[in-house]
JSON list of C-alpha atoms in Angstrom, two decimals:
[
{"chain": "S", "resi": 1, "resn": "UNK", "atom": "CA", "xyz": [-14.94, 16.66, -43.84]},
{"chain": "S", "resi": 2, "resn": "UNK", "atom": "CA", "xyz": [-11.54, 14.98, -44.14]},
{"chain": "S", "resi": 3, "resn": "UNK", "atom": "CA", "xyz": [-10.81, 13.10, -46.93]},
{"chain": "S", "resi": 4, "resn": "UNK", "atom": "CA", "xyz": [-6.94, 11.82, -48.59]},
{"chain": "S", "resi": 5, "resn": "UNK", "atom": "CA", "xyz": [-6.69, 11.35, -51.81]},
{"chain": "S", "resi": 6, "resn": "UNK", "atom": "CA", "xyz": [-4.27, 8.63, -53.45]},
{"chain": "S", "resi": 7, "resn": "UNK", "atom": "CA", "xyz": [-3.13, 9.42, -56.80]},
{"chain": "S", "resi": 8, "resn": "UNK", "atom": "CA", "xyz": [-3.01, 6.23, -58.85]},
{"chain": "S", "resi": 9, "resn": "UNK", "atom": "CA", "xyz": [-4.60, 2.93, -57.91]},
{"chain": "S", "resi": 10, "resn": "UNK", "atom": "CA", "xyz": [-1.60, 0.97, -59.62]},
{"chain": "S", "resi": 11, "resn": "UNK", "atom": "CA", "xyz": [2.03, 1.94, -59.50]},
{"chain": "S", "resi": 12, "resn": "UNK", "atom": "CA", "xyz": [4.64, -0.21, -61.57]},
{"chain": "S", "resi": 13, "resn": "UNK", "atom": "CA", "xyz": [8.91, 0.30, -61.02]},
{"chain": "S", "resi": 14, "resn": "UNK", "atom": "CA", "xyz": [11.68, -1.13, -62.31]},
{"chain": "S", "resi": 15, "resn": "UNK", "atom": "CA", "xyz": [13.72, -3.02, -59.41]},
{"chain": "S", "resi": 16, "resn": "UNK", "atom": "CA", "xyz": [16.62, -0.32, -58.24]},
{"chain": "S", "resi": 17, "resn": "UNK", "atom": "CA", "xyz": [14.48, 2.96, -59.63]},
{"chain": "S", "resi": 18, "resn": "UNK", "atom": "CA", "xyz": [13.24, 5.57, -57.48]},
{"chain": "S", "resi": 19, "resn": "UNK", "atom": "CA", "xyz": [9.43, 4.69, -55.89]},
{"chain": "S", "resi": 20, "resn": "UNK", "atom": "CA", "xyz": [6.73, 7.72, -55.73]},
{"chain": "S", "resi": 21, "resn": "UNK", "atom": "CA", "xyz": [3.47, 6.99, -54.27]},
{"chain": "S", "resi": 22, "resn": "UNK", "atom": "CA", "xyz": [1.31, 10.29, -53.66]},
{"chain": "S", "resi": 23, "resn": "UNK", "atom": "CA", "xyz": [-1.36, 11.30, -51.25]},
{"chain": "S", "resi": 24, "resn": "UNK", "atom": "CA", "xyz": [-3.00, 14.69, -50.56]},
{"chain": "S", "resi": 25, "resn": "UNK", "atom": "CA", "xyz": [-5.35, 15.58, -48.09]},
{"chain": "S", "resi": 26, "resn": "UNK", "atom": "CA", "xyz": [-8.22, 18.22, -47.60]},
{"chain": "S", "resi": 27, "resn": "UNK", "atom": "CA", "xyz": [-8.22, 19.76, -44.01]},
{"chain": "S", "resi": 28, "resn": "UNK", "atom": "CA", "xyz": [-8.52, 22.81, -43.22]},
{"chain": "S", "resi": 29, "resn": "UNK", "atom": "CA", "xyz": [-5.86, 22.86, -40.10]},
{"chain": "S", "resi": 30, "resn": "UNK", "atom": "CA", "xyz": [-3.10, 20.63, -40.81]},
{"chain": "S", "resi": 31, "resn": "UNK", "atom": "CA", "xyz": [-3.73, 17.02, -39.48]},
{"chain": "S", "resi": 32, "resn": "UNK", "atom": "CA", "xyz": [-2.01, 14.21, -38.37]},
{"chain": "S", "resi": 33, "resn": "UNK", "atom": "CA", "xyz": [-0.29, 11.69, -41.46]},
{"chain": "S", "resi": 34, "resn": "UNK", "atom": "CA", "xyz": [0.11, 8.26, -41.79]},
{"chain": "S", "resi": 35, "resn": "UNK", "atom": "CA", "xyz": [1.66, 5.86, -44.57]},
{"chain": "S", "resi": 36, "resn": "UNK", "atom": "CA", "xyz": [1.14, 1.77, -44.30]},
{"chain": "S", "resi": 37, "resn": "UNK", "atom": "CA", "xyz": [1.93, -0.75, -45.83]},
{"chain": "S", "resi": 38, "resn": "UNK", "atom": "CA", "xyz": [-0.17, -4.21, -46.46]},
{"chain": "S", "resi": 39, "resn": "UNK", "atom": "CA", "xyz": [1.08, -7.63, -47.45]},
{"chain": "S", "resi": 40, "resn": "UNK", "atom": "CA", "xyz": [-1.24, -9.71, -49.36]},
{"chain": "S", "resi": 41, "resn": "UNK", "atom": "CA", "xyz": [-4.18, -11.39, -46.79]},
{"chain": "S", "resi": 42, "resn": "UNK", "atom": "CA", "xyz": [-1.77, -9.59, -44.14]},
{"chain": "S", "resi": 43, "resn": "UNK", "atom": "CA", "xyz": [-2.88, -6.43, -41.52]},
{"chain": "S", "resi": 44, "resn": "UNK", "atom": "CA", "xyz": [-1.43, -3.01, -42.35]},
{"chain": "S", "resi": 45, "resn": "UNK", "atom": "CA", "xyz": [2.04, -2.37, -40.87]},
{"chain": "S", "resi": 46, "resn": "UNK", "atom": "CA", "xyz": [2.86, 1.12, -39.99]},
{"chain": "S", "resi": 47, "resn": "UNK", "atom": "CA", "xyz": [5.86, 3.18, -41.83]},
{"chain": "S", "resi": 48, "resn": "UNK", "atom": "CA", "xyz": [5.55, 6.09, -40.89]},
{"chain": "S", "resi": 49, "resn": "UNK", "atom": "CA", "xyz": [3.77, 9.30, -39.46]},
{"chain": "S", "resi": 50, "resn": "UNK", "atom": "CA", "xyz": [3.83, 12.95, -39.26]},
{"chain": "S", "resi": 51, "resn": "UNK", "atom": "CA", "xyz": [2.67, 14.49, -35.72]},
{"chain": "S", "resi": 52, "resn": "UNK", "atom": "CA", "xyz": [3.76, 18.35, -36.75]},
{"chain": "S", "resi": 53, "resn": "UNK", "atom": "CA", "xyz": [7.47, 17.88, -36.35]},
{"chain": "S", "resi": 54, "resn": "UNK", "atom": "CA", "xyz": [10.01, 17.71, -38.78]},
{"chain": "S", "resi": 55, "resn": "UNK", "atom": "CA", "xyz": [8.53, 17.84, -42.22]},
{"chain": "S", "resi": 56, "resn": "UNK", "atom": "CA", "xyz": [10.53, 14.92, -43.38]},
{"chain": "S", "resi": 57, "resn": "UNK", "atom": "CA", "xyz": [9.96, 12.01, -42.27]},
{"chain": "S", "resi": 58, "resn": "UNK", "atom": "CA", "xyz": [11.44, 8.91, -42.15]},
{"chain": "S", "resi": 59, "resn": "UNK", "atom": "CA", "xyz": [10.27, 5.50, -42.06]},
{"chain": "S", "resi": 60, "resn": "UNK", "atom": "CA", "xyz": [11.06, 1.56, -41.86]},
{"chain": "S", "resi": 61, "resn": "UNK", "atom": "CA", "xyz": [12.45, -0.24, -44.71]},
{"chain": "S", "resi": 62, "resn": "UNK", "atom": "CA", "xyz": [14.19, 3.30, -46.70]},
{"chain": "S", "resi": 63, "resn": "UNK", "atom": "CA", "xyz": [10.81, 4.96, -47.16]},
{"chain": "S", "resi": 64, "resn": "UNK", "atom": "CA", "xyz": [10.36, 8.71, -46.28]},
{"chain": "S", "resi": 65, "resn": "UNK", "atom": "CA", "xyz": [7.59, 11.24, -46.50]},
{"chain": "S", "resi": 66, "resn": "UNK", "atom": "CA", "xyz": [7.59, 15.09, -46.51]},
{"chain": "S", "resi": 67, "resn": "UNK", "atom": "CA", "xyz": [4.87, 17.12, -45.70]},
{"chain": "S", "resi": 68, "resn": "UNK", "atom": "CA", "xyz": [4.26, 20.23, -47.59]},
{"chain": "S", "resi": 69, "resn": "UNK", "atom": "CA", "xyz": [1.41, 22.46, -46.53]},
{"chain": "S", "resi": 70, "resn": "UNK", "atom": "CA", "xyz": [1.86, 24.65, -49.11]},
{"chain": "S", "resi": 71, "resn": "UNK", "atom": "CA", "xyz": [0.39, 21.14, -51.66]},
{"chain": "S", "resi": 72, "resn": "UNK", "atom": "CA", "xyz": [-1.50, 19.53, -48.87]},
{"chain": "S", "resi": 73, "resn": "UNK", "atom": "CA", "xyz": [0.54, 16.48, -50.09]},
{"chain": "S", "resi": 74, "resn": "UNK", "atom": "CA", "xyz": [2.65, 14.05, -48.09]},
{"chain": "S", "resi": 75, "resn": "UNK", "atom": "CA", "xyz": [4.11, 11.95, -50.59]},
{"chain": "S", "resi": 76, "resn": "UNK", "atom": "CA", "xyz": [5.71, 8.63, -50.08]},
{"chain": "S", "resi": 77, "resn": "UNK", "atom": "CA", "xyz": [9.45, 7.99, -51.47]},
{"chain": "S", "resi": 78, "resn": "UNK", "atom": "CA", "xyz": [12.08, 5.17, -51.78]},
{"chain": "S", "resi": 79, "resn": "UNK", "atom": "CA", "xyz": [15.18, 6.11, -53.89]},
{"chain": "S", "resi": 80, "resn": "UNK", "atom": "CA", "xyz": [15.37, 2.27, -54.91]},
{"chain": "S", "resi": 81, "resn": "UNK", "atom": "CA", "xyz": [12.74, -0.56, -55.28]},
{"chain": "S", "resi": 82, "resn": "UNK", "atom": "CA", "xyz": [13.24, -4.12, -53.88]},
{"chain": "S", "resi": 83, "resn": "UNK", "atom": "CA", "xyz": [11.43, -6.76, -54.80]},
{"chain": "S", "resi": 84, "resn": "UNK", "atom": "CA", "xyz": [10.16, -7.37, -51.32]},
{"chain": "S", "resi": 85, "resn": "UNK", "atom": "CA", "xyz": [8.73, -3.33, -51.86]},
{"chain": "S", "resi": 86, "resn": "UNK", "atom": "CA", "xyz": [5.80, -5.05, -53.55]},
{"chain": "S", "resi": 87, "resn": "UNK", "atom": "CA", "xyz": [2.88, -4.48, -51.78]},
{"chain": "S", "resi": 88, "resn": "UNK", "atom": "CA", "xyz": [-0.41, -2.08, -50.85]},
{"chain": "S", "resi": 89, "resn": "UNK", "atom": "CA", "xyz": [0.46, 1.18, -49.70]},
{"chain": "S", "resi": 90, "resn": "UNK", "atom": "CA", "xyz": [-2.22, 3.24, -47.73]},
{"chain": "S", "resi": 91, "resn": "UNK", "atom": "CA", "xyz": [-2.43, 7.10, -47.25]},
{"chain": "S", "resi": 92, "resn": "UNK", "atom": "CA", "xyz": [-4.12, 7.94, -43.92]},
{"chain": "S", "resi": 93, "resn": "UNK", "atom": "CA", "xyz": [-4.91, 11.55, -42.16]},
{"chain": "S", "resi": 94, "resn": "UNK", "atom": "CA", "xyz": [-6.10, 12.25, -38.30]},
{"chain": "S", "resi": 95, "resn": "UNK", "atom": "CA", "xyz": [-7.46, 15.71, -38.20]},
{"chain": "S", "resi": 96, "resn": "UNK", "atom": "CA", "xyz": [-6.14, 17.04, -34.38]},
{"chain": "S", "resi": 97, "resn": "UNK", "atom": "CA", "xyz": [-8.60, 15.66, -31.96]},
{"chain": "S", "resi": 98, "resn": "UNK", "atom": "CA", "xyz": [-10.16, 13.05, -33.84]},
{"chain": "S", "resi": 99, "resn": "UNK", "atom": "CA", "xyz": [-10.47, 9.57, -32.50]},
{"chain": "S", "resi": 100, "resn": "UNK", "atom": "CA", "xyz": [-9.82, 7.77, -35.94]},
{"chain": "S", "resi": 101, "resn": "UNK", "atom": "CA", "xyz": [-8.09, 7.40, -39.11]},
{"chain": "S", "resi": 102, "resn": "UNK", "atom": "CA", "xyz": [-9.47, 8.49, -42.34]},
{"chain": "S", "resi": 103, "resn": "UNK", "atom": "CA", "xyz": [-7.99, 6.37, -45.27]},
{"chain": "S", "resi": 104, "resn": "UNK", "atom": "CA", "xyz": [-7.06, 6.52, -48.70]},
{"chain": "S", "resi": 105, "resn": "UNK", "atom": "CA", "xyz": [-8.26, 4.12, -50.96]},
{"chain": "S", "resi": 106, "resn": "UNK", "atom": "CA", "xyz": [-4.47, 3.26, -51.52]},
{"chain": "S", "resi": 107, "resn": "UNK", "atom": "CA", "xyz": [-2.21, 2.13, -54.22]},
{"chain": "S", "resi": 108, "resn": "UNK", "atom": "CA", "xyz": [-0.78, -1.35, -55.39]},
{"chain": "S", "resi": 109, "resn": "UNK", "atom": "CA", "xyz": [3.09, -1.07, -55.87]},
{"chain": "S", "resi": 110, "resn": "UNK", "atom": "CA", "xyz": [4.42, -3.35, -58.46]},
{"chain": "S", "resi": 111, "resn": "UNK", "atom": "CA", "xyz": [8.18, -3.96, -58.90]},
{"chain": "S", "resi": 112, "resn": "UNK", "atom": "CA", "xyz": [9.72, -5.54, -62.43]},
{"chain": "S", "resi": 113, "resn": "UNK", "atom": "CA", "xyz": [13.15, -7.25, -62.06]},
{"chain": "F", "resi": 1, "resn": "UNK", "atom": "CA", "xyz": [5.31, -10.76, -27.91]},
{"chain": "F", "resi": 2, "resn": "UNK", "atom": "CA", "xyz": [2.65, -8.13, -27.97]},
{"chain": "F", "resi": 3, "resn": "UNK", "atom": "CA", "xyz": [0.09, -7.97, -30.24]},
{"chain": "F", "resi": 4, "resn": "UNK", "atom": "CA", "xyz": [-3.46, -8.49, -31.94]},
{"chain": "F", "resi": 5, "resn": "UNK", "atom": "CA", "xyz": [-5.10, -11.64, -32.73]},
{"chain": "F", "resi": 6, "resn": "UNK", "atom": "CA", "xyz": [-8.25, -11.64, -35.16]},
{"chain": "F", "resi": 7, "resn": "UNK", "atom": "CA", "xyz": [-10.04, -15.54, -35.14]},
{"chain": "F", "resi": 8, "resn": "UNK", "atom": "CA", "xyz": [-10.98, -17.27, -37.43]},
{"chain": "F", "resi": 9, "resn": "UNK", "atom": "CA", "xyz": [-8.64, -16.11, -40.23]},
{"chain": "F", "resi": 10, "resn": "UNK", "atom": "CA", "xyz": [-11.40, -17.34, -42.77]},
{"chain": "F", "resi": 11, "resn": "UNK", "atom": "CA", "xyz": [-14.96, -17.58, -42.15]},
{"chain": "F", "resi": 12, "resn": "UNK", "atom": "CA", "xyz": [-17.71, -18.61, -44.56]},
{"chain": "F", "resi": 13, "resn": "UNK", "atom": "CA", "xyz": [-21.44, -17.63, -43.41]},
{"chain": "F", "resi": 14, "resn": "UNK", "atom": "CA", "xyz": [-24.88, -18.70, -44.87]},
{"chain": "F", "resi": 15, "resn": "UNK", "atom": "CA", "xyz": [-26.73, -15.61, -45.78]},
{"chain": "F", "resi": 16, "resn": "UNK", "atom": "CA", "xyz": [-29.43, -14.80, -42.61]},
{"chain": "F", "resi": 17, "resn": "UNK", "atom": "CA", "xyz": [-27.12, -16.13, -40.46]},
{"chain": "F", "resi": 18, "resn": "UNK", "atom": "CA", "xyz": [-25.08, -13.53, -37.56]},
{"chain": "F", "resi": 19, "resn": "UNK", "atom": "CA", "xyz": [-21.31, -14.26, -36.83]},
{"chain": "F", "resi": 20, "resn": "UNK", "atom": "CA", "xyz": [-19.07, -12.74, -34.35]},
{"chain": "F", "resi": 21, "resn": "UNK", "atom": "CA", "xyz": [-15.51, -11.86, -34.88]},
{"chain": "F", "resi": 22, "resn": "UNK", "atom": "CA", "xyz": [-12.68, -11.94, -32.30]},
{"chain": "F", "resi": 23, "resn": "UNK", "atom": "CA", "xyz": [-10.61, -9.79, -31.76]},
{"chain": "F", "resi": 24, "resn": "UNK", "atom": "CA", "xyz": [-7.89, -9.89, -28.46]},
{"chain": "F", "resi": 25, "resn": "UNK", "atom": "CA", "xyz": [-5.03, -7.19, -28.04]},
{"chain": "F", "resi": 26, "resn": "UNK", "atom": "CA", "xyz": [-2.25, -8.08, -25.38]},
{"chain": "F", "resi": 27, "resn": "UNK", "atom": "CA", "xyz": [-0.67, -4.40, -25.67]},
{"chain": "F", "resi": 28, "resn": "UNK", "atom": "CA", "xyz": [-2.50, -2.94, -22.94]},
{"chain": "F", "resi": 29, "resn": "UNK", "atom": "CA", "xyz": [-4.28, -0.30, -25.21]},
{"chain": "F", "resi": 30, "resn": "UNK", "atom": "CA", "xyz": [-7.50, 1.65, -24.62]},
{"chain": "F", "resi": 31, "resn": "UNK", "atom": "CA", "xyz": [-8.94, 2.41, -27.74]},
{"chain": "F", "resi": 32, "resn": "UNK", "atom": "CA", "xyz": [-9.75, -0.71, -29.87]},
{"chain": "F", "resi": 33, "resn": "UNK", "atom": "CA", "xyz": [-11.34, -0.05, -33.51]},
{"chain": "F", "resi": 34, "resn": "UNK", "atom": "CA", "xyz": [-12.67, -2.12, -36.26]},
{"chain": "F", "resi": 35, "resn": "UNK", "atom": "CA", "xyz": [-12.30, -1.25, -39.79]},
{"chain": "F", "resi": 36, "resn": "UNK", "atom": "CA", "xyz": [-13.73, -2.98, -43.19]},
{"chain": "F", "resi": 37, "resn": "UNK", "atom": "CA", "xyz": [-11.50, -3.43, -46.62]},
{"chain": "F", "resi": 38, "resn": "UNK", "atom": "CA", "xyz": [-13.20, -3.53, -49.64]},
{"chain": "F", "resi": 39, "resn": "UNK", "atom": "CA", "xyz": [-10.87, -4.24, -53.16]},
{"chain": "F", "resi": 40, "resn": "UNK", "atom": "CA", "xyz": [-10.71, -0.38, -54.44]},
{"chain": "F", "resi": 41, "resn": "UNK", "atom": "CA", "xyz": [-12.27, 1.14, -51.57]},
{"chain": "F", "resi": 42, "resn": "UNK", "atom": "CA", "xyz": [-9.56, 1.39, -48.75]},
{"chain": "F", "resi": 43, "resn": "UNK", "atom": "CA", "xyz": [-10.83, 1.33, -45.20]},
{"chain": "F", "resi": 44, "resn": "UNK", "atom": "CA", "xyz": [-13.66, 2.41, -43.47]},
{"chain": "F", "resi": 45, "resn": "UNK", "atom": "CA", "xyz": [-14.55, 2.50, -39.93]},
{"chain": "F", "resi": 46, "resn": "UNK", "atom": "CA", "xyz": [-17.06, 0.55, -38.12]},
{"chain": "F", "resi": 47, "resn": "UNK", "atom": "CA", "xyz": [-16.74, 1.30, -34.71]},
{"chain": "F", "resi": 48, "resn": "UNK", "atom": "CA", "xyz": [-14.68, 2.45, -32.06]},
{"chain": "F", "resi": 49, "resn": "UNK", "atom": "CA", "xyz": [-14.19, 2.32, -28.53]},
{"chain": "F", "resi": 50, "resn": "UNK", "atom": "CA", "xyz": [-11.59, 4.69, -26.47]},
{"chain": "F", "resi": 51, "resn": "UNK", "atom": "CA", "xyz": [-12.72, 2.97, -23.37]},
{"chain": "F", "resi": 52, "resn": "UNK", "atom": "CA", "xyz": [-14.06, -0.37, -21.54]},
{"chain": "F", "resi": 53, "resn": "UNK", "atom": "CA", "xyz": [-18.09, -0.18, -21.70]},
{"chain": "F", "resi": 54, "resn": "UNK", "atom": "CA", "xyz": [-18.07, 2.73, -24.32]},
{"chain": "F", "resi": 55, "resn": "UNK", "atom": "CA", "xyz": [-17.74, 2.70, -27.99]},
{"chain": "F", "resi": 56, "resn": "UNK", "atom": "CA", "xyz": [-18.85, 4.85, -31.19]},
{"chain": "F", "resi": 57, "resn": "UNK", "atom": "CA", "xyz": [-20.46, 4.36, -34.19]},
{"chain": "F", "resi": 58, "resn": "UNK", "atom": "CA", "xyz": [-18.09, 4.75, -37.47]},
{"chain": "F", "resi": 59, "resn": "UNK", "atom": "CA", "xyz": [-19.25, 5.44, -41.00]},
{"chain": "F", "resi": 60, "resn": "UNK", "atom": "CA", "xyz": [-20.61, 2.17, -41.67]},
{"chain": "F", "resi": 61, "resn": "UNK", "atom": "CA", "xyz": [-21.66, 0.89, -38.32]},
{"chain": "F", "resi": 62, "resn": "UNK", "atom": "CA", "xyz": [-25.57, -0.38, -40.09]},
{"chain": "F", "resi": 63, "resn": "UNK", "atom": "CA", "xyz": [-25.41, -4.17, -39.57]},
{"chain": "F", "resi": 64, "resn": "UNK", "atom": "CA", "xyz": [-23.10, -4.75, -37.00]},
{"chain": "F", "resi": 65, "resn": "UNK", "atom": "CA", "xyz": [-22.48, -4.31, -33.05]},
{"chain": "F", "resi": 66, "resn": "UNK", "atom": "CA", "xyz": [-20.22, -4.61, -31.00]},
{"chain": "F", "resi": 67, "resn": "UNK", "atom": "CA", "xyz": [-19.31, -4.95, -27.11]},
{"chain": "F", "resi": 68, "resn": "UNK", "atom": "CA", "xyz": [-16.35, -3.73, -25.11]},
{"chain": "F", "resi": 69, "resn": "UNK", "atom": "CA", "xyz": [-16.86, -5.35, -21.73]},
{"chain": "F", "resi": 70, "resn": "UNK", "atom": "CA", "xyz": [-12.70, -5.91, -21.05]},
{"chain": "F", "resi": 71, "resn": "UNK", "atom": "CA", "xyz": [-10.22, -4.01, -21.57]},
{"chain": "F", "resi": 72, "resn": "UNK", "atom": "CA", "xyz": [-8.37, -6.43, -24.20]},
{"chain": "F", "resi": 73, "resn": "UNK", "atom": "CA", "xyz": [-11.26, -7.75, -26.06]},
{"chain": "F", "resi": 74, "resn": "UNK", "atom": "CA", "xyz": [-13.49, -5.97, -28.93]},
{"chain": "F", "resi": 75, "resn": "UNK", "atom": "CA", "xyz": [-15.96, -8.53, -31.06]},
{"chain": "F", "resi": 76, "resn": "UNK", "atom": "CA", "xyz": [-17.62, -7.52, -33.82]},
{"chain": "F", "resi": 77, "resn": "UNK", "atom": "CA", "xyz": [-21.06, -9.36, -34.80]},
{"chain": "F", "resi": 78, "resn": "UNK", "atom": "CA", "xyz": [-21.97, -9.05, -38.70]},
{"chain": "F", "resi": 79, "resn": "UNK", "atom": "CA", "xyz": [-25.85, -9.68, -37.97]},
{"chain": "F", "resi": 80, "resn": "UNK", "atom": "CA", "xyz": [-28.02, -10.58, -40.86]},
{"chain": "F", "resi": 81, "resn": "UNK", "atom": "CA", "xyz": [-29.34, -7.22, -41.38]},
{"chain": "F", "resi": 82, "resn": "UNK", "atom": "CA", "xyz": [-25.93, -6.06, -42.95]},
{"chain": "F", "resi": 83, "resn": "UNK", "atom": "CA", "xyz": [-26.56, -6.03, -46.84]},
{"chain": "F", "resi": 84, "resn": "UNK", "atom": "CA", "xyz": [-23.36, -7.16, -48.34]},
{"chain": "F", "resi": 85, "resn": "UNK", "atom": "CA", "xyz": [-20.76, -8.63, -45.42]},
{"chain": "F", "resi": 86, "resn": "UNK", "atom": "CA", "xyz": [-18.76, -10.33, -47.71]},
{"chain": "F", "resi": 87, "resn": "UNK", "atom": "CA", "xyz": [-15.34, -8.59, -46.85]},
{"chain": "F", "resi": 88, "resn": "UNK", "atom": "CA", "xyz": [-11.68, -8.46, -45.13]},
{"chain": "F", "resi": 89, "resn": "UNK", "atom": "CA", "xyz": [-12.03, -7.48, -41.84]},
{"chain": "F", "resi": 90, "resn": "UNK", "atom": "CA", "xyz": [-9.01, -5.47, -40.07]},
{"chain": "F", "resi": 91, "resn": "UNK", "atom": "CA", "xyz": [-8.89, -5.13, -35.64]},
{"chain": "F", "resi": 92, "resn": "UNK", "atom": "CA", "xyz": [-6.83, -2.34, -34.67]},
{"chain": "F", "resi": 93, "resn": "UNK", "atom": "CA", "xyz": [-5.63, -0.92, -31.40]},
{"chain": "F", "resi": 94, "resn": "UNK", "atom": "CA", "xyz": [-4.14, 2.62, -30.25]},
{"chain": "F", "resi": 95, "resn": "UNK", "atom": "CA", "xyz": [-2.55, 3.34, -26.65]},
{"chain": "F", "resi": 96, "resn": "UNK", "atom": "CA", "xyz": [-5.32, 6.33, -27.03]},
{"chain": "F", "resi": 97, "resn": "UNK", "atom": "CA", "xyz": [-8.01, 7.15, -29.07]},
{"chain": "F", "resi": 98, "resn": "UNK", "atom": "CA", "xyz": [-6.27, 10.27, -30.69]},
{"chain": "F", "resi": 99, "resn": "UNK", "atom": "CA", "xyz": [-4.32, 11.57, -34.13]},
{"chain": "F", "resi": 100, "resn": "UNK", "atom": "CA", "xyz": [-1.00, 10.87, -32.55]},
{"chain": "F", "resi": 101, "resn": "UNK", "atom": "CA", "xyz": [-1.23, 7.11, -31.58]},
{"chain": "F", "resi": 102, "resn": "UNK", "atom": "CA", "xyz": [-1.08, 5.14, -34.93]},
{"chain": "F", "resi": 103, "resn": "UNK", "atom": "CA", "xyz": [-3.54, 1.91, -34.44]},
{"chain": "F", "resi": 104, "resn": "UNK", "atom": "CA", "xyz": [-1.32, -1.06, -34.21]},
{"chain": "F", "resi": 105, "resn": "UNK", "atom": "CA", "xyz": [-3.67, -3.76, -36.61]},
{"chain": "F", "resi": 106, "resn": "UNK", "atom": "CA", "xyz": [-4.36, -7.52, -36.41]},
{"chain": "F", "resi": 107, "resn": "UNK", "atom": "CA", "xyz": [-3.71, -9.96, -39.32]},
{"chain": "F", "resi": 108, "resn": "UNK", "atom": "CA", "xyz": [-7.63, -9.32, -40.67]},
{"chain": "F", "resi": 109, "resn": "UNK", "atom": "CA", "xyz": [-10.60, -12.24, -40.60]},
{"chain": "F", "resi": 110, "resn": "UNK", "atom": "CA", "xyz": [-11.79, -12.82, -45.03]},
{"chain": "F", "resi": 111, "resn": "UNK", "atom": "CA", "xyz": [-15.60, -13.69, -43.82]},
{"chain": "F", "resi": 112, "resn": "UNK", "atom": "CA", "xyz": [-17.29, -14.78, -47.23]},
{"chain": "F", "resi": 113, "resn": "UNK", "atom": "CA", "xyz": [-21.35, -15.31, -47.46]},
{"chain": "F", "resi": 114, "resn": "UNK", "atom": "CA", "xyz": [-22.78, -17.95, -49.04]}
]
């Protein structure tokens, strides 16, 4: 079964320091990756995805994620927190040939000025 | 502009009663799929459909149905038999039911029971 784990259901950063947001996953072939983002009462926005390309990814808004089969991780990054970073962030696998995502249970970012 | 809209954004329910959720997609996508949120618990599916007339069963489909008789439209019905409804509920769309195509998601209906 697939399942993505999200380390740490609260995340707090100073505004300008570097943002780390992890997520591993259990698959036995390498699936499909997804990060989102979700606004408060809002839908989930997309940032990025890995589809067995380049490792490292790159996303909207400064955010990038490398894949590393080696951890089964695909950890989320931003070298420097804005305000506007504050949000949900949701850690989502496809295994190849599924029909649907499989979530994380996600994590809260919260940025101090 | 292209994109999903989920009615009523709020919508309180008397426990017993059923209520249907809308949900319309102007992207021309063939799989629709509906997911709940629950505070701590991410997302979990409901159903799916890759296709007009067909759809799936998700990991929490006990309680609800659904129909997929047009291509843009996918309601959900929360019928009385479904234990604890009280949740956010998320609409999402993918050019194709596989890995690759990241679901594109509406702006979510809150339905609270009374």
């Amino acid at each position: 079964a697939q399942s993505v784990t999200q380390l740490g259901s609260h995340v707090s950063v100073s505004e300008g320091a570097l943002v780390l947001l992890r997520c591993n996953y259990s698959s036995s072939v390498p699936p499909y990756l997804f990060w989102y983002v979700q606004y408060p009462n809002q839908g989930l926005q997309l940032l990025l995805k890995y589809t067995s390309a380049a490792t490292l990814v790159k996303g909207i808004n400064g955010f990038e994620a490398e894949f590393k089969k080696s951890e089964t991780s695909f950890h989320l990054t931003k070298p420097s927190a804005h305000m506007s970073d504050a949000a949900e962030y949701f850690c989502a696998v496809s295994p190849p040939g599924a029909n649907n995502l499989f979530f994380g249970t996600g994590t809260r970012l919260t940025v101090i000025p | 502009d292209g994109g999903i809209t989920q009615s009523p954004k709020y919508l309180f329910r008397k426990e017993g009663q059923n209520v249907t959720l809308s949900c319309e997609q102007n992207l021309n996508h063939d799989a629709m799929y509906w997911y709940r949120q629950d505070p701590g618990q991410g997302l979990r599916l409901i159903y799916y459909s890759q296709i007009v007339n067909d759809f799936q069963k998700g990991d929490i489909a006990e309680g609800y149905s659904v129909s997929r008789e047009k291509k843009e439209s996918f309601p959900l019905t929360v019928t009385s038999a479904q234990k604890n409804p009280t949740a956010f509920y998320l609409c999402a769309s993918s050019v194709q039911g596989t890995g690759t195509a990241s679901p594109f998601f509406g702006p979510g209906t809150r339905l609270t029971v009374l």
